Coordinates of C-alpha atoms in Angstrom, one line a residue:
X1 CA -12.1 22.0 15.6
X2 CA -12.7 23.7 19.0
X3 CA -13.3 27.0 20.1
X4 CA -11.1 29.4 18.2
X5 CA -9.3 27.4 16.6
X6 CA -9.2 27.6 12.8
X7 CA -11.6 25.4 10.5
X8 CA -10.6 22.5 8.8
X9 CA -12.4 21.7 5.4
X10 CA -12.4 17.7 5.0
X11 CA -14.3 17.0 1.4
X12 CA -15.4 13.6 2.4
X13 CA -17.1 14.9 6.0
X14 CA -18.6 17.8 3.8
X15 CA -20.3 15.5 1.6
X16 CA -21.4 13.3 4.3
X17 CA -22.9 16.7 5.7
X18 CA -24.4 17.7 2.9
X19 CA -26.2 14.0 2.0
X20 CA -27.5 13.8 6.2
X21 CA -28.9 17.5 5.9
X22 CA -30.8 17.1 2.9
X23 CA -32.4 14.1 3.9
X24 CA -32.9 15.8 7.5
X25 CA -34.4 18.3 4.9
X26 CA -36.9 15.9 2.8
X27 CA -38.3 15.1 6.5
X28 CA -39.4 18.0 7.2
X29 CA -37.1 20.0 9.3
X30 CA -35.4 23.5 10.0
X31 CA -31.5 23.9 10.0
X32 CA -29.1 26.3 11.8
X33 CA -25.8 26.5 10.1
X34 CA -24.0 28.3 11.7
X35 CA -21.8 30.0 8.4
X36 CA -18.5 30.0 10.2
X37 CA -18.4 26.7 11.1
X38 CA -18.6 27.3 14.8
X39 CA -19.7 30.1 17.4
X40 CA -16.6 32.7 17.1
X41 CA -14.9 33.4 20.2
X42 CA -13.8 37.3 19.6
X43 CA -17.1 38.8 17.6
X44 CA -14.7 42.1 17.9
X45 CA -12.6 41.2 15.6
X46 CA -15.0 40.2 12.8
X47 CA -16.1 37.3 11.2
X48 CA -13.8 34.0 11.1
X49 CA -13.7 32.9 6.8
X50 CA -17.6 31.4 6.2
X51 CA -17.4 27.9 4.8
X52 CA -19.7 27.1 1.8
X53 CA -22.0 24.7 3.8
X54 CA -25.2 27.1 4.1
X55 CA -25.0 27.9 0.9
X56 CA -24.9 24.8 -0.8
X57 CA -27.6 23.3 1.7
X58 CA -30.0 26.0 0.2
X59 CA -29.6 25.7 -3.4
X60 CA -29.7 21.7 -2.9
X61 CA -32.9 22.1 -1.3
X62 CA -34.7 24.8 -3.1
X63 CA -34.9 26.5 0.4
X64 CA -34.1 30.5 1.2
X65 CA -31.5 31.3 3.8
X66 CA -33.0 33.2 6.8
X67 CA -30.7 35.5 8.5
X68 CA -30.5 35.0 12.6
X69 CA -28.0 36.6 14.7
X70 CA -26.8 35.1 18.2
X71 CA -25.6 37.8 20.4
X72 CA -23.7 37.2 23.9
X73 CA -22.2 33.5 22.8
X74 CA -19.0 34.7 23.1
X75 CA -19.7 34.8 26.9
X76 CA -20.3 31.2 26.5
X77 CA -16.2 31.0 27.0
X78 CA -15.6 33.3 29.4
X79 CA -18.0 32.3 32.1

């Protein structure tokens, strides 16, 4: 989607997500999702909308969701 711009939800990739993570999963690794689909650009302003993704990679896998925050990324863009 790119930096900023807004997220676009595509069923068919979102399955195809869902099936490669939880066999990633099964083999024995970690994930990082990040819940908005990508690193947000202006933290200041809030959150961009969080897509389901995390969510329904946890409950698929039986597997808690640990909290991490990134701070500074937005820097990333302006550098």
């Amino acid at each position: 989607n790119g930096n900023g711009h807004p997220n676009e939800y595509n069923r068919a990739s979102f399955k195809k997500m869902l099936k490669e993570t939880q066999q990633a999963i099964d083999d024995g690794f970690d994930l990082l999702v990040l819940p908005e689909g990508q690193l947000n650009p202006t933290p200041e302003k809030g959150l961009q909308p969080i897509l389901p993704g995390a969510y329904a990679l946890s409950k698929s896998s039986c597997r808690p969701i640990q909290m991490v925050a990134l701070y500074g990324c937005h820097q990333l863009w302006h550098a």
